[in-house]
Coordinates of C-alpha atoms and ligand atoms in Angstrom, one line a residue:
M28 CA -55.3 -23.5 -66.7
K29 CA -52.9 -26.0 -65.4
E30 CA -50.1 -24.3 -67.3
K31 CA -51.3 -21.0 -65.9
L32 CA -51.0 -22.3 -62.4
E33 CA -47.5 -23.8 -63.2
E34 CA -46.5 -20.4 -64.5
I35 CA -47.6 -18.7 -61.3
L36 CA -45.7 -21.2 -59.2
I37 CA -42.5 -20.7 -61.1
K38 CA -42.8 -17.0 -61.0
V39 CA -43.4 -16.9 -57.3
K40 CA -40.5 -19.3 -56.7
E41 CA -38.3 -17.1 -58.7
K42 CA -39.4 -13.9 -56.9
L43 CA -39.0 -15.6 -53.5
K44 CA -35.3 -16.2 -54.1
S45 CA -34.5 -12.5 -54.0
I46 CA -36.7 -11.7 -51.0
N47 CA -35.1 -11.4 -47.6
D48 CA -37.4 -9.3 -45.4
E49 CA -40.8 -9.8 -44.0
N50 CA -42.4 -6.7 -45.6
A51 CA -41.4 -7.8 -49.1
L52 CA -42.7 -11.3 -48.3
N53 CA -46.1 -9.9 -47.2
N54 CA -46.4 -7.8 -50.3
L55 CA -45.6 -10.8 -52.6
R56 CA -48.0 -12.9 -50.7
S57 CA -50.9 -10.5 -51.1
L58 CA -50.0 -10.0 -54.8
T59 CA -50.1 -13.8 -55.2
L60 CA -53.0 -14.8 -53.1
G61 CA -54.9 -11.6 -52.4
K62 CA -58.2 -10.4 -54.0
K63 CA -56.5 -8.8 -57.0
S64 CA -54.2 -11.7 -57.7
E65 CA -54.2 -14.0 -60.7
I66 CA -55.4 -16.9 -58.7
S67 CA -58.4 -14.9 -57.5
S68 CA -59.2 -14.0 -61.1
L69 CA -58.9 -17.7 -62.0
M70 CA -61.4 -18.3 -59.2
A71 CA -63.7 -15.7 -60.7
N72 CA -63.8 -17.7 -64.0
F73 CA -65.2 -20.6 -62.0
R74 CA -68.8 -19.8 -62.8
D75 CA -68.1 -19.9 -66.6
L76 CA -67.1 -23.6 -66.5
P77 CA -69.2 -26.6 -67.2
V78 CA -70.6 -28.0 -64.0
E79 CA -68.7 -31.4 -64.4
D80 CA -65.3 -29.6 -64.6
R81 CA -65.9 -27.3 -61.7
K82 CA -64.9 -29.9 -59.1
E83 CA -61.6 -30.7 -60.7
Y84 CA -60.8 -27.0 -61.3
G85 CA -61.6 -26.0 -57.8
K86 CA -59.5 -28.8 -56.4
L87 CA -56.5 -27.8 -58.5
I88 CA -56.7 -24.2 -57.5
N89 CA -57.0 -25.0 -53.8
E90 CA -54.1 -27.3 -54.0
Q91 CA -52.1 -24.7 -55.7
K92 CA -53.0 -22.2 -53.1
Q93 CA -51.9 -24.5 -50.4
V94 CA -48.6 -25.1 -52.1
L95 CA -48.1 -21.4 -52.3
E96 CA -49.0 -20.8 -48.7
E97 CA -46.4 -23.4 -47.7
L98 CA -43.8 -21.7 -49.8
F99 CA -44.5 -18.4 -48.1
E100 CA -44.5 -20.0 -44.7
V101 CA -41.1 -21.7 -45.3
K102 CA -39.7 -18.5 -46.5
R103 CA -41.1 -16.6 -43.5
N104 CA -39.4 -19.0 -41.2
Q105 CA -36.2 -18.7 -43.0
I106 CA -36.3 -14.9 -42.7
L107 CA -37.1 -15.0 -39.0
A108 CA -34.3 -17.5 -38.4
E109 CA -31.9 -15.3 -40.2
K110 CA -33.0 -12.3 -38.3
L111 CA -32.6 -14.1 -35.0
K112 CA -29.1 -15.3 -36.0
E113 CA -28.1 -11.7 -36.8
K114 CA -29.5 -10.5 -33.5
L115 CA -27.7 -13.2 -31.5
A116 CA -24.5 -12.4 -33.3
K117 CA -24.9 -8.8 -32.4
E118 CA -25.7 -9.5 -28.8
E119 CA -23.0 -12.1 -28.3
I120 CA -21.3 -11.7 -25.0
D121 CA -17.6 -12.1 -24.8
V122 CA -17.0 -13.5 -21.4
T123 CA -13.3 -13.0 -21.8
I124 CA -13.5 -9.2 -21.8
P125 CA -12.3 -7.9 -18.5
G126 CA -15.1 -6.4 -16.3
A127 CA -15.5 -2.7 -15.5
K128 CA -13.2 -1.9 -12.7
L129 CA -14.7 -0.2 -9.7
P130 CA -12.3 1.6 -7.4
L131 CA -11.9 -0.6 -4.3
G132 CA -11.6 1.2 -0.9
S133 CA -9.9 -0.2 2.1
S134 CA -10.2 -0.1 5.8
H135 CA -9.0 3.2 7.4
I136 CA -5.5 3.0 8.8
L137 CA -6.8 3.7 12.4
N138 CA -9.3 0.9 12.1
Q139 CA -6.5 -1.4 10.9
V140 CA -4.5 -0.5 14.0
I141 CA -7.5 -1.2 16.2
K142 CA -8.1 -4.5 14.5
D143 CA -4.5 -5.5 15.1
F144 CA -4.9 -4.6 18.8
E145 CA -8.1 -6.6 19.0
R146 CA -6.3 -9.6 17.5
L147 CA -3.5 -9.4 20.0
F148 CA -5.8 -9.0 23.0
I149 CA -8.3 -11.7 21.9
G150 CA -5.3 -14.0 21.7
M151 CA -4.5 -13.1 25.4
G152 CA -8.1 -13.9 26.5
Y153 CA -9.5 -10.4 26.6
E154 CA -13.1 -9.5 25.6
I155 CA -13.8 -6.5 23.4
K156 CA -16.2 -3.9 24.9
D157 CA -18.0 -0.9 23.6
G158 CA -19.2 2.3 25.4
P159 CA -21.2 5.4 24.5
E160 CA -19.4 8.5 23.1
V161 CA -22.0 10.7 24.8
E162 CA -21.3 9.9 28.4
K163 CA -22.4 10.8 31.9
D164 CA -20.2 13.0 34.1
L165 CA -20.7 10.2 36.6
Y166 CA -18.8 7.6 34.5
N167 CA -16.4 9.9 32.7
F168 CA -15.2 11.5 36.0
E169 CA -16.9 10.7 39.3
M170 CA -16.6 6.9 39.3
L171 CA -13.0 7.3 38.2
N172 CA -12.1 9.1 41.4
L173 CA -12.5 12.6 39.9
E174 CA -15.4 14.1 41.9
K175 CA -16.9 17.4 40.8
G176 CA -14.4 20.2 41.2
H177 CA -11.4 17.9 41.2
P178 CA -8.4 19.9 39.8
A179 CA -7.3 17.0 37.6
R180 CA -10.5 17.5 35.5
A181 CA -8.7 20.4 34.0
M182 CA -6.3 18.0 32.2
Q183 CA -9.2 16.9 30.0
D184 CA -11.1 20.0 28.7
S185 CA -14.5 18.7 27.6
F186 CA -17.4 19.3 25.3
Y187 CA -20.5 19.4 27.7
I188 CA -24.0 18.8 26.5
D189 CA -25.5 19.7 29.8
L190 CA -24.0 19.8 33.3
E191 CA -24.2 16.0 33.7
T192 CA -23.5 14.9 30.1
L193 CA -20.5 15.3 27.9
L194 CA -18.6 13.8 24.9
R195 CA -16.3 11.3 26.7
T196 CA -12.8 12.7 27.1
H197 CA -11.3 9.2 27.4
T198 CA -12.3 5.5 27.1
S199 CA -11.8 5.1 30.8
P200 CA -15.6 5.4 31.7
V201 CA -15.9 1.9 30.2
Q202 CA -13.9 0.7 33.2
A203 CA -16.7 1.9 35.6
R204 CA -19.5 0.6 33.3
T205 CA -17.8 -2.9 33.0
M206 CA -17.2 -3.2 36.8
L207 CA -20.8 -2.4 37.6
K208 CA -22.0 -5.0 35.0
S209 CA -19.5 -7.7 36.0
E210 CA -20.9 -7.9 39.6
G211 CA -17.7 -8.8 41.3
K212 CA -16.4 -11.3 38.7
P213 CA -12.9 -11.1 37.3
I214 CA -12.5 -8.8 34.3
Q215 CA -10.2 -8.8 31.3
I216 CA -11.4 -6.3 28.6
I217 CA -10.3 -3.8 26.1
C218 CA -12.4 -1.1 24.6
P219 CA -11.4 0.9 21.5
G220 CA -13.3 4.0 20.6
K221 CA -13.4 7.7 19.8
V222 CA -12.9 10.4 22.5
Y223 CA -13.2 14.2 22.4
R224 CA -11.3 17.1 24.0
R225 CA -11.5 20.8 23.6
D226 CA -8.0 21.0 22.1
D227 CA -6.9 23.3 19.4
D228 CA -6.0 21.1 16.4
D229 CA -2.3 21.1 15.5
Q230 CA 0.3 18.6 14.3
Y231 CA 0.0 16.6 17.5
H232 CA -3.5 17.4 18.8
S233 CA -6.9 16.7 17.5
H234 CA -10.3 17.5 19.2
Q235 CA -11.3 14.0 18.3
F236 CA -9.0 11.0 18.5
M237 CA -9.0 7.3 19.4
Q238 CA -8.0 5.4 22.5
I239 CA -8.0 1.8 23.5
E240 CA -8.8 1.2 27.1
G241 CA -7.7 -1.9 28.9
L242 CA -8.9 -3.2 32.3
V243 CA -7.9 -6.4 34.2
V244 CA -9.4 -7.0 37.6
G245 CA -8.9 -10.2 39.6
K246 CA -7.1 -11.7 42.6
N247 CA -3.4 -11.2 42.9
I248 CA -3.1 -9.0 39.8
T249 CA 0.2 -7.1 40.2
M250 CA 2.3 -4.4 38.5
S251 CA 4.4 -7.2 36.9
H252 CA 1.3 -8.4 35.0
L253 CA 0.9 -4.8 33.8
K254 CA 4.5 -4.6 32.7
A255 CA 4.4 -7.9 30.9
T256 CA 1.3 -6.9 29.0
L257 CA 2.8 -3.5 28.0
L258 CA 5.8 -5.3 26.7
E259 CA 3.6 -7.7 24.7
I260 CA 1.9 -4.7 23.1
T261 CA 5.2 -3.0 22.3
K262 CA 6.8 -6.1 20.7
F263 CA 3.6 -6.9 18.7
F264 CA 3.6 -3.4 17.2
F265 CA 7.1 -2.3 17.1
G266 CA 9.2 -5.4 17.0
E267 CA 10.8 -7.9 19.4
D268 CA 13.8 -5.7 20.1
K269 CA 11.9 -2.6 21.2
E270 CA 12.5 -1.2 24.7
I271 CA 9.9 0.6 26.8
R272 CA 10.3 2.9 29.7
L273 CA 7.8 3.3 32.5
R274 CA 7.8 6.8 34.0
P275 CA 6.0 7.6 37.2
S276 CA 3.0 9.7 36.5
Y277 CA -0.4 10.7 38.0
F278 CA -3.9 9.7 37.1
P279 CA -6.7 9.9 39.7
F280 CA -8.0 6.5 38.8
T281 CA -4.7 4.5 39.3
E282 CA -2.2 4.3 42.0
P283 CA 0.7 3.9 41.3
S284 CA 0.4 5.4 37.8
V285 CA 2.9 5.3 34.9
E286 CA 3.3 6.7 31.5
V287 CA 4.9 4.4 28.9
D288 CA 7.4 5.5 26.3
V289 CA 8.7 3.5 23.4
Y290 CA 12.3 4.1 22.2
D291 CA 12.2 5.0 18.5
G292 CA 16.0 5.0 18.0
T293 CA 16.6 8.6 18.9
S294 CA 14.1 9.3 21.7
Y295 CA 11.4 7.9 23.9
I296 CA 7.9 8.6 22.7
E297 CA 4.9 8.4 25.0
I298 CA 2.2 6.0 23.8
L299 CA 0.0 5.3 26.8
G300 CA -0.9 5.8 30.4
A301 CA -1.4 3.0 32.8
G302 CA -1.4 2.0 36.4
M303 CA -2.9 -0.2 39.2
V304 CA -6.6 0.5 39.6
H305 CA -7.2 2.9 42.5
P306 CA -8.9 1.3 45.5
N307 CA -11.6 3.9 45.4
V308 CA -12.4 3.0 41.8
L309 CA -12.6 -0.7 42.6
K310 CA -14.9 0.1 45.6
M311 CA -17.2 2.3 43.5
G312 CA -17.3 -0.5 40.9
G313 CA -18.5 -3.0 43.5
Y314 CA -15.1 -4.7 44.1
D315 CA -13.5 -5.1 47.6
P316 CA -10.0 -3.6 47.2
N317 CA -8.8 -5.9 50.0
E318 CA -9.7 -8.9 47.9
F319 CA -9.3 -7.6 44.3
T320 CA -6.6 -5.7 42.5
G321 CA -6.3 -4.7 38.9
F322 CA -4.4 -2.8 36.3
A323 CA -5.6 -0.5 33.5
F324 CA -4.2 1.3 30.6
G325 CA -5.2 3.8 27.9
I326 CA -3.5 3.7 24.6
G327 CA -3.5 6.5 22.1
V328 CA -4.3 4.9 18.7
E329 CA -3.0 7.7 16.6
R330 CA 0.2 7.8 18.6
V331 CA 0.8 4.2 17.9
A332 CA 0.0 4.5 14.2
M333 CA 2.2 7.6 13.8
L334 CA 5.1 5.9 15.5
K335 CA 4.7 2.7 13.6
Y336 CA 4.2 4.2 10.1
G337 CA 6.3 7.3 10.4
I338 CA 3.3 9.7 10.1
D339 CA 4.2 13.2 11.3
D340 CA 0.8 15.0 11.5
I341 CA -2.3 13.7 13.4
R342 CA -4.6 15.7 11.2
L343 CA -3.8 13.5 8.2
F344 CA -6.0 10.8 9.8
Y345 CA -9.0 13.0 9.6
T346 CA -8.8 15.1 6.5
N347 CA -9.8 12.3 4.2
D348 CA -7.0 12.9 1.6
V349 CA -7.2 9.8 -0.6
R350 CA -3.5 10.1 -1.5
F351 CA -2.7 9.6 2.2
L352 CA -5.2 6.9 2.9
K353 CA -4.2 4.9 -0.2
Q354 CA -0.7 4.3 1.2
Y355 CA -2.2 2.1 3.9
K356 CA -4.4 -0.2 1.9
G357 CA -5.3 -3.4 3.6
G358 CA -7.4 -4.8 6.4
L359 CA -10.4 -5.6 4.3
Ligands
DAH633 N1 -7.6 8.0 30.5 C1 -6.3 8.5 30.4 C2 -6.2 9.6 29.5 O1 -7.0 9.7 28.6 C3 -5.3 7.4 30.0 C4 -5.2 6.3 31.0 C5 -4.2 6.4 32.0 C6 -6.1 5.3 31.0 C7 -4.1 5.4 32.9 C8 -5.9 4.3 32.0 C9 -4.9 4.4 33.0 O2 -6.8 3.2 32.0 O3 -4.8 3.4 33.9 O4 -5.3 10.4 29.6

């Protein structure tokens, strides 16, 4: 019987060598230890033995069973470890492989220009303000000295929502709003934003465009402050050696009024309107024109961008052609 058990053990060990998956191992295990196995039939012989031998015999078989179980267990662990190793090898992550590249966008060129303006003006002590694009007739016109029926309203053909409400035609209404809020204190602000006019779109006109409004109100503010500020803007954007020209002009909300042209090497190009804040505008904003003066300006953002970057069609800013936008990456 002992030899028989030996034999079984050797056979199983031999078979285990060639097994390397769990199913085969389970099959071998039930063949070796299951109901129909040799060991089970040895157990069945148990009853035929003399009583005094039974104890010894049972012990041997049980020990043998345990040895076999351990062999199977060891093999099972080996198979699982091997499987895990393979899985890990397959799933190994190569951290040196370059990542998937996502296309990276950038700030729109007009926003870049606005950011540049903001940097310049913050450096000069200005605050950045914001105003609504859907505006009241009161702020867009009346408080800027353009009462209802004023002929100069015709210069800014508008999109009306109702008789008292429109898409703002310029950023100037922020002047009136800021004066009312500032309650007689000195003011030094700029306000960038979108404005709308009923223009037919062409190379130089767009029904929607951008302006940057500037307003300074205080004591003893003079035209020379305005001129120095305009020169700062020009030098910052177009270079130290650039010249500007102030042309007398007319805006109902400034007196005197000027238009500012930058010399581009061949001709003068208009980039903004400006002037000394009209006494009526100061009064309506809650400032005594005998005590306070101020200057204001309105810059065309597209104009500045076109001049600076040599862009010859305003529609390029708004048609979302990536080939155009890509040329002005940056500002992120
Ligand atoms: N609001 C004017 C326009 O859109 C531009 C302008 C001119 C603004 C003179 C000003 C100014 O603040 O003082 O045509």
